[in-house]
């Protein structure tokens, strides 16, 4: 894809994700755009579709289809989710406006229920938590809330200090050996959901997402 075309598509992505679809952009092109845009941003900024701006704050990563990844914060997440739903008309409630955040910044119960429904329909939605792990002091506990029930949660190892160790809920060491999960409560535990509808906790294997429950503790 030539550079003028690529710049046009990048600009379109920043203005409005749906505009790219209206232009007839192929998924393969979207993948290339995402790779270029987010390599530049280094996953430390947020695309805010509502205000057409880039917000300098790391929060969450959501996958749009199996290929395209968009970084979002706050209600921008919900705007993009709604755009994505509209573009995936095979979902029965694709045009529904999803309730987003409560006053304290938590995901609403309505959105959690709605997202559960999407996952059962094999919607490829993944969120990557970026929390205060990077700056936590030795021995300090860091709470990591699961944004939705039954979600695949993965960590960007480039944003986590090397003195963390990750253990899966089953006690197996996961692919990133730098995080340790403790104090897992059944109520807070995020479960991995596959497209065949089977719910299960994560089992460590190569190139798989890590299901993060809700508490991290530094070990050194």
PDB file of C-alpha atoms in Angstrom:
ATOM      1  CA  UNK A   1       0.000   0.000   0.000  1.00  0.00           C
ATOM      2  CA  UNK A   2       1.536   3.344  -1.030  1.00  0.00           C
ATOM      3  CA  UNK A   3       2.361   6.062   1.503  1.00  0.00           C
ATOM      4  CA  UNK A   4      -0.311   8.612   0.463  1.00  0.00           C
ATOM      5  CA  UNK A   5      -2.909   5.876   0.773  1.00  0.00           C
ATOM      6  CA  UNK A   6      -1.555   4.867   4.173  1.00  0.00           C
ATOM      7  CA  UNK A   7      -1.603   8.439   5.494  1.00  0.00           C
ATOM      8  CA  UNK A   8      -5.155   8.855   4.242  1.00  0.00           C
ATOM      9  CA  UNK A   9      -6.225   5.752   6.105  1.00  0.00           C
ATOM     10  CA  UNK A  10      -4.420   6.758   9.289  1.00  0.00           C
ATOM     11  CA  UNK A  11      -6.187  10.112   9.221  1.00  0.00           C
ATOM     12  CA  UNK A  12      -9.470   8.332   8.643  1.00  0.00           C
ATOM     13  CA  UNK A  13      -8.856   6.045  11.592  1.00  0.00           C
ATOM     14  CA  UNK A  14      -8.268   9.009  13.874  1.00  0.00           C
ATOM     15  CA  UNK A  15     -11.427  10.758  12.668  1.00  0.00           C
ATOM     16  CA  UNK A  16     -13.849   7.899  12.759  1.00  0.00           C
ATOM     17  CA  UNK A  17     -13.324   4.176  12.527  1.00  0.00           C
ATOM     18  CA  UNK A  18     -16.545   3.644  10.630  1.00  0.00           C
ATOM     19  CA  UNK A  19     -15.372   5.962   7.887  1.00  0.00           C
ATOM     20  CA  UNK A  20     -12.717   3.417   6.958  1.00  0.00           C
ATOM     21  CA  UNK A  21     -15.377   0.843   6.319  1.00  0.00           C
ATOM     22  CA  UNK A  22     -17.381   3.277   4.250  1.00  0.00           C
ATOM     23  CA  UNK A  23     -14.272   3.762   2.132  1.00  0.00           C
ATOM     24  CA  UNK A  24     -14.274   0.029   1.501  1.00  0.00           C
ATOM     25  CA  UNK A  25     -11.016  -0.589   3.340  1.00  0.00           C
ATOM     26  CA  UNK A  26     -10.045  -4.231   3.487  1.00  0.00           C
ATOM     27  CA  UNK A  27      -9.158  -5.996   6.738  1.00  0.00           C
ATOM     28  CA  UNK A  28      -5.630  -6.556   5.479  1.00  0.00           C
ATOM     29  CA  UNK A  29      -5.241  -2.803   5.032  1.00  0.00           C
ATOM     30  CA  UNK A  30      -6.662  -2.151   8.482  1.00  0.00           C
ATOM     31  CA  UNK A  31      -4.116  -4.514   9.946  1.00  0.00           C
ATOM     32  CA  UNK A  32      -1.276  -2.623   8.283  1.00  0.00           C
ATOM     33  CA  UNK A  33      -2.684   0.701   9.450  1.00  0.00           C
ATOM     34  CA  UNK A  34      -2.965  -0.523  13.006  1.00  0.00           C
ATOM     35  CA  UNK A  35       0.575  -1.857  12.999  1.00  0.00           C
ATOM     36  CA  UNK A  36       1.953   1.443  11.729  1.00  0.00           C
ATOM     37  CA  UNK A  37      -0.169   3.693  13.911  1.00  0.00           C
ATOM     38  CA  UNK A  38       0.357   1.792  17.124  1.00  0.00           C
ATOM     39  CA  UNK A  39       4.049   1.154  16.542  1.00  0.00           C
ATOM     40  CA  UNK A  40       4.371   4.941  16.402  1.00  0.00           C
ATOM     41  CA  UNK A  41       2.354   5.375  19.573  1.00  0.00           C
ATOM     42  CA  UNK A  42       4.302   2.616  21.321  1.00  0.00           C
ATOM     43  CA  UNK A  43       1.067   1.517  22.998  1.00  0.00           C
ATOM     44  CA  UNK A  44       1.350   4.406  25.452  1.00  0.00           C
ATOM     45  CA  UNK A  45      -1.336   6.658  24.072  1.00  0.00           C
ATOM     46  CA  UNK A  46      -5.051   6.439  23.544  1.00  0.00           C
ATOM     47  CA  UNK A  47      -7.135   7.043  20.464  1.00  0.00           C
ATOM     48  CA  UNK A  48     -10.191   9.001  21.579  1.00  0.00           C
ATOM     49  CA  UNK A  49     -12.705   8.683  18.748  1.00  0.00           C
ATOM     50  CA  UNK A  50     -15.199  10.939  20.486  1.00  0.00           C
ATOM     51  CA  UNK A  51     -12.922  13.977  20.573  1.00  0.00           C
ATOM     52  CA  UNK A  52     -10.816  13.095  17.517  1.00  0.00           C
ATOM     53  CA  UNK A  53      -7.685  13.377  19.636  1.00  0.00           C
ATOM     54  CA  UNK A  54      -4.860  11.240  20.947  1.00  0.00           C
ATOM     55  CA  UNK A  55      -4.844  11.171  24.752  1.00  0.00           C
ATOM     56  CA  UNK A  56      -1.459  10.637  26.377  1.00  0.00           C
ATOM     57  CA  UNK A  57      -2.423   8.019  28.956  1.00  0.00           C
ATOM     58  CA  UNK A  58      -1.997   4.228  28.899  1.00  0.00           C
ATOM     59  CA  UNK A  59      -5.057   2.204  29.786  1.00  0.00           C
ATOM     60  CA  UNK A  60      -6.625  -0.537  27.738  1.00  0.00           C
ATOM     61  CA  UNK A  61      -6.253  -2.366  24.483  1.00  0.00           C
ATOM     62  CA  UNK A  62      -9.257  -3.755  22.651  1.00  0.00           C
ATOM     63  CA  UNK A  63      -9.118  -6.021  19.623  1.00  0.00           C
ATOM     64  CA  UNK A  64     -11.377  -5.109  16.737  1.00  0.00           C
ATOM     65  CA  UNK A  65     -11.760  -8.356  14.766  1.00  0.00           C
ATOM     66  CA  UNK A  66      -8.883 -10.804  15.006  1.00  0.00           C
ATOM     67  CA  UNK A  67      -6.397  -8.433  13.426  1.00  0.00           C
ATOM     68  CA  UNK A  68      -6.970  -4.771  14.223  1.00  0.00           C
ATOM     69  CA  UNK A  69      -6.146  -3.370  17.659  1.00  0.00           C
ATOM     70  CA  UNK A  70      -7.262  -0.010  19.010  1.00  0.00           C
ATOM     71  CA  UNK A  71      -6.127   1.648  22.238  1.00  0.00           C
ATOM     72  CA  UNK A  72      -8.928   3.299  24.159  1.00  0.00           C
ATOM     73  CA  UNK A  73      -9.758   5.051  27.385  1.00  0.00           C
ATOM     74  CA  UNK A  74     -12.998   5.715  29.188  1.00  0.00           C
ATOM     75  CA  UNK A  75     -16.028   6.286  27.024  1.00  0.00           C
ATOM     76  CA  UNK A  76     -13.894   6.111  23.892  1.00  0.00           C
ATOM     77  CA  UNK A  77     -13.918   2.362  24.514  1.00  0.00           C
ATOM     78  CA  UNK A  78     -17.688   2.310  24.291  1.00  0.00           C
ATOM     79  CA  UNK A  79     -17.763   4.485  21.185  1.00  0.00           C
ATOM     80  CA  UNK A  80     -15.402   2.121  19.441  1.00  0.00           C
ATOM     81  CA  UNK A  81     -17.293  -0.920  20.671  1.00  0.00           C
ATOM     82  CA  UNK A  82     -20.490   0.504  19.241  1.00  0.00           C
ATOM     83  CA  UNK A  83     -18.759   1.242  15.927  1.00  0.00           C
ATOM     84  CA  UNK A  84     -17.520  -2.330  15.894  1.00  0.00           C
ATOM     85  CA  UNK A  85     -20.993  -3.703  16.620  1.00  0.00           C
ATOM     86  CA  UNK A  86     -22.521  -1.707  13.797  1.00  0.00           C
ATOM     87  CA  UNK A  87     -19.910  -3.085  11.420  1.00  0.00           C
ATOM     88  CA  UNK A  88     -20.660  -6.645  12.523  1.00  0.00           C
ATOM     89  CA  UNK A  89     -24.311  -6.748  11.544  1.00  0.00           C
ATOM     90  CA  UNK A  90     -24.497 -10.507  12.026  1.00  0.00           C
ATOM     91  CA  UNK A  91     -24.850  -9.813  15.746  1.00  0.00           C
ATOM     92  CA  UNK A  92     -28.535  -9.588  16.504  1.00  0.00           C
ATOM     93  CA  UNK A  93     -28.186  -6.434  18.602  1.00  0.00           C
ATOM     94  CA  UNK A  94     -25.377  -4.931  16.570  1.00  0.00           C
ATOM     95  CA  UNK A  95     -26.765  -1.411  16.542  1.00  0.00           C
ATOM     96  CA  UNK A  96     -27.495  -1.274  20.265  1.00  0.00           C
ATOM     97  CA  UNK A  97     -25.954   1.639  22.155  1.00  0.00           C
ATOM     98  CA  UNK A  98     -23.988   0.055  24.974  1.00  0.00           C
ATOM     99  CA  UNK A  99     -24.045   1.639  28.455  1.00  0.00           C
ATOM    100  CA  UNK A 100     -20.439   2.383  29.297  1.00  0.00           C
ATOM    101  CA  UNK A 101     -19.089   3.724  32.557  1.00  0.00           C
ATOM    102  CA  UNK A 102     -20.604   4.351  35.949  1.00  0.00           C
ATOM    103  CA  UNK A 103     -19.798   7.543  37.810  1.00  0.00           C
ATOM    104  CA  UNK A 104     -16.811   5.978  39.557  1.00  0.00           C
ATOM    105  CA  UNK A 105     -15.286   4.781  36.302  1.00  0.00           C
ATOM    106  CA  UNK A 106     -16.311   1.143  36.636  1.00  0.00           C
ATOM    107  CA  UNK A 107     -17.833  -0.775  33.752  1.00  0.00           C
ATOM    108  CA  UNK A 108     -21.590  -0.883  34.167  1.00  0.00           C
ATOM    109  CA  UNK A 109     -23.387  -4.141  34.826  1.00  0.00           C
ATOM    110  CA  UNK A 110     -25.312  -3.634  31.590  1.00  0.00           C
ATOM    111  CA  UNK A 111     -22.087  -3.494  29.613  1.00  0.00           C
ATOM    112  CA  UNK A 112     -20.724  -6.547  31.409  1.00  0.00           C
ATOM    113  CA  UNK A 113     -23.853  -8.537  30.573  1.00  0.00           C
ATOM    114  CA  UNK A 114     -23.821  -7.288  26.997  1.00  0.00           C
ATOM    115  CA  UNK A 115     -20.158  -8.203  26.604  1.00  0.00           C
ATOM    116  CA  UNK A 116     -20.793 -11.676  27.969  1.00  0.00           C
ATOM    117  CA  UNK A 117     -23.390 -12.065  25.230  1.00  0.00           C
ATOM    118  CA  UNK A 118     -20.925 -10.905  22.592  1.00  0.00           C
ATOM    119  CA  UNK A 119     -18.302 -13.360  23.727  1.00  0.00           C
ATOM    120  CA  UNK A 120     -20.763 -16.201  23.439  1.00  0.00           C
ATOM    121  CA  UNK A 121     -21.173 -15.119  19.805  1.00  0.00           C
ATOM    122  CA  UNK A 122     -17.408 -15.324  19.343  1.00  0.00           C
ATOM    123  CA  UNK A 123     -16.836 -11.593  19.197  1.00  0.00           C
ATOM    124  CA  UNK A 124     -13.090 -11.125  19.339  1.00  0.00           C
ATOM    125  CA  UNK A 125     -12.764  -8.585  22.133  1.00  0.00           C
ATOM    126  CA  UNK A 126      -9.606  -8.594  24.230  1.00  0.00           C
ATOM    127  CA  UNK A 127      -8.561  -6.021  26.800  1.00  0.00           C
ATOM    128  CA  UNK A 128      -4.990  -5.516  27.944  1.00  0.00           C
ATOM    129  CA  UNK A 129      -4.723  -4.030  31.419  1.00  0.00           C
ATOM    130  CA  UNK A 130      -2.097  -1.337  31.944  1.00  0.00           C
ATOM    131  CA  UNK A 131      -2.052  -0.436  35.620  1.00  0.00           C
ATOM    132  CA  UNK A 132       0.342   0.960  38.239  1.00  0.00           C
ATOM    133  CA  UNK A 133       2.451  -2.173  38.005  1.00  0.00           C
ATOM    134  CA  UNK A 134       5.286  -0.272  36.355  1.00  0.00           C
ATOM    135  CA  UNK A 135       5.868   2.019  39.329  1.00  0.00           C
ATOM    136  CA  UNK A 136       4.922  -0.223  42.251  1.00  0.00           C
ATOM    137  CA  UNK A 137       7.402  -0.420  45.128  1.00  0.00           C
ATOM    138  CA  UNK A 138       8.920  -3.636  46.419  1.00  0.00           C
ATOM    139  CA  UNK A 139       6.352  -5.645  48.344  1.00  0.00           C
ATOM    140  CA  UNK A 140       3.481  -3.414  47.284  1.00  0.00           C
ATOM    141  CA  UNK A 141       0.223  -5.020  46.244  1.00  0.00           C
ATOM    142  CA  UNK A 142      -1.408  -3.789  43.051  1.00  0.00           C
ATOM    143  CA  UNK A 143      -5.083  -4.374  42.430  1.00  0.00           C
ATOM    144  CA  UNK A 144      -5.991  -5.266  38.868  1.00  0.00           C
ATOM    145  CA  UNK A 145      -9.719  -5.312  38.257  1.00  0.00           C
ATOM    146  CA  UNK A 146     -11.169  -7.538  35.597  1.00  0.00           C
ATOM    147  CA  UNK A 147     -13.036  -5.157  33.259  1.00  0.00           C
ATOM    148  CA  UNK A 148     -15.537  -7.797  32.173  1.00  0.00           C
ATOM    149  CA  UNK A 149     -16.521 -11.241  33.244  1.00  0.00           C
ATOM    150  CA  UNK A 150     -15.283 -14.114  31.094  1.00  0.00           C
ATOM    151  CA  UNK A 151     -12.632 -12.087  29.314  1.00  0.00           C
ATOM    152  CA  UNK A 152      -9.177 -12.960  28.028  1.00  0.00           C
ATOM    153  CA  UNK A 153      -6.800 -10.605  29.841  1.00  0.00           C
ATOM    154  CA  UNK A 154      -3.206 -10.324  28.676  1.00  0.00           C
ATOM    155  CA  UNK A 155      -0.189  -8.355  29.842  1.00  0.00           C
ATOM    156  CA  UNK A 156       2.171  -6.378  27.646  1.00  0.00           C
ATOM    157  CA  UNK A 157       5.504  -7.638  28.957  1.00  0.00           C
ATOM    158  CA  UNK A 158       7.232  -4.491  27.682  1.00  0.00           C
ATOM    159  CA  UNK A 159       5.301  -2.420  30.224  1.00  0.00           C
ATOM    160  CA  UNK A 160       6.000  -4.591  33.260  1.00  0.00           C
ATOM    161  CA  UNK A 161       9.146  -4.543  35.409  1.00  0.00           C
ATOM    162  CA  UNK A 162      11.295  -7.657  35.297  1.00  0.00           C
ATOM    163  CA  UNK A 163      10.826  -8.314  39.019  1.00  0.00           C
ATOM    164  CA  UNK A 164       7.308  -9.688  38.644  1.00  0.00           C
ATOM    165  CA  UNK A 165       6.422 -13.323  38.215  1.00  0.00           C
ATOM    166  CA  UNK A 166       3.167 -14.518  36.723  1.00  0.00           C
ATOM    167  CA  UNK A 167       1.460 -17.702  37.856  1.00  0.00           C
ATOM    168  CA  UNK A 168      -1.788 -18.863  36.282  1.00  0.00           C
ATOM    169  CA  UNK A 169      -4.826 -19.653  38.460  1.00  0.00           C
ATOM    170  CA  UNK A 170      -3.853 -23.311  38.301  1.00  0.00           C
ATOM    171  CA  UNK A 171      -0.447 -22.481  39.768  1.00  0.00           C
ATOM    172  CA  UNK A 172       1.396 -23.116  36.509  1.00  0.00           C
ATOM    173  CA  UNK A 173       4.069 -20.683  35.393  1.00  0.00           C
ATOM    174  CA  UNK A 174       2.906 -18.723  32.374  1.00  0.00           C
ATOM    175  CA  UNK A 175       4.821 -17.438  29.363  1.00  0.00           C
ATOM    176  CA  UNK A 176       5.838 -14.182  31.060  1.00  0.00           C
ATOM    177  CA  UNK A 177       7.849 -15.247  34.131  1.00  0.00           C
ATOM    178  CA  UNK A 178       7.847 -11.780  35.699  1.00  0.00           C
ATOM    179  CA  UNK A 179       4.491 -11.535  37.478  1.00  0.00           C
ATOM    180  CA  UNK A 180       3.099 -13.365  40.468  1.00  0.00           C
ATOM    181  CA  UNK A 181      -0.633 -13.560  41.066  1.00  0.00           C
ATOM    182  CA  UNK A 182      -1.841 -14.036  44.624  1.00  0.00           C
ATOM    183  CA  UNK A 183      -5.042 -13.877  46.628  1.00  0.00           C
ATOM    184  CA  UNK A 184      -7.254 -15.131  43.824  1.00  0.00           C
ATOM    185  CA  UNK A 185     -10.910 -14.994  44.726  1.00  0.00           C
ATOM    186  CA  UNK A 186     -13.383 -17.063  42.774  1.00  0.00           C
ATOM    187  CA  UNK A 187     -15.746 -14.119  42.448  1.00  0.00           C
ATOM    188  CA  UNK A 188     -13.104 -11.880  40.876  1.00  0.00           C
ATOM    189  CA  UNK A 189     -11.375 -14.422  38.687  1.00  0.00           C
ATOM    190  CA  UNK A 190     -11.490 -13.791  34.970  1.00  0.00           C
ATOM    191  CA  UNK A 191     -12.089 -16.876  32.872  1.00  0.00           C
ATOM    192  CA  UNK A 192     -10.992 -17.613  29.368  1.00  0.00           C
ATOM    193  CA  UNK A 193     -13.855 -18.083  26.917  1.00  0.00           C
ATOM    194  CA  UNK A 194     -13.300 -19.797  23.611  1.00  0.00           C
ATOM    195  CA  UNK A 195     -15.439 -19.461  20.517  1.00  0.00           C
ATOM    196  CA  UNK A 196     -17.020 -22.848  21.010  1.00  0.00           C
ATOM    197  CA  UNK A 197     -18.619 -21.504  24.164  1.00  0.00           C
ATOM    198  CA  UNK A 198     -16.514 -23.523  26.587  1.00  0.00           C
ATOM    199  CA  UNK A 199     -15.554 -21.577  29.720  1.00  0.00           C
ATOM    200  CA  UNK A 200     -12.310 -22.474  31.432  1.00  0.00           C
ATOM    201  CA  UNK A 201      -9.438 -20.923  33.299  1.00  0.00           C
ATOM    202  CA  UNK A 202      -6.170 -20.447  31.463  1.00  0.00           C
ATOM    203  CA  UNK A 203      -3.692 -23.268  31.033  1.00  0.00           C
ATOM    204  CA  UNK A 204      -0.207 -22.107  30.151  1.00  0.00           C
ATOM    205  CA  UNK A 205       0.827 -22.776  26.582  1.00  0.00           C
ATOM    206  CA  UNK A 206       2.913 -21.058  23.957  1.00  0.00           C
ATOM    207  CA  UNK A 207       1.504 -17.965  22.250  1.00  0.00           C
ATOM    208  CA  UNK A 208      -1.653 -17.882  24.315  1.00  0.00           C
ATOM    209  CA  UNK A 209      -3.271 -15.050  26.226  1.00  0.00           C
ATOM    210  CA  UNK A 210      -2.878 -14.957  29.977  1.00  0.00           C
ATOM    211  CA  UNK A 211      -5.999 -14.874  32.070  1.00  0.00           C
ATOM    212  CA  UNK A 212      -5.254 -12.456  34.882  1.00  0.00           C
ATOM    213  CA  UNK A 213      -7.324 -12.648  38.048  1.00  0.00           C
ATOM    214  CA  UNK A 214      -7.418  -9.585  40.229  1.00  0.00           C
ATOM    215  CA  UNK A 215      -4.386  -9.173  42.436  1.00  0.00           C
ATOM    216  CA  UNK A 216      -0.662  -8.831  41.765  1.00  0.00           C
ATOM    217  CA  UNK A 217       2.090  -8.671  44.366  1.00  0.00           C
ATOM    218  CA  UNK A 218       5.740  -7.810  43.876  1.00  0.00           C
ATOM    219  CA  UNK A 219       8.151 -10.448  45.116  1.00  0.00           C
ATOM    220  CA  UNK A 220      11.461  -8.552  45.323  1.00  0.00           C
TER     221      UNK A 220
END
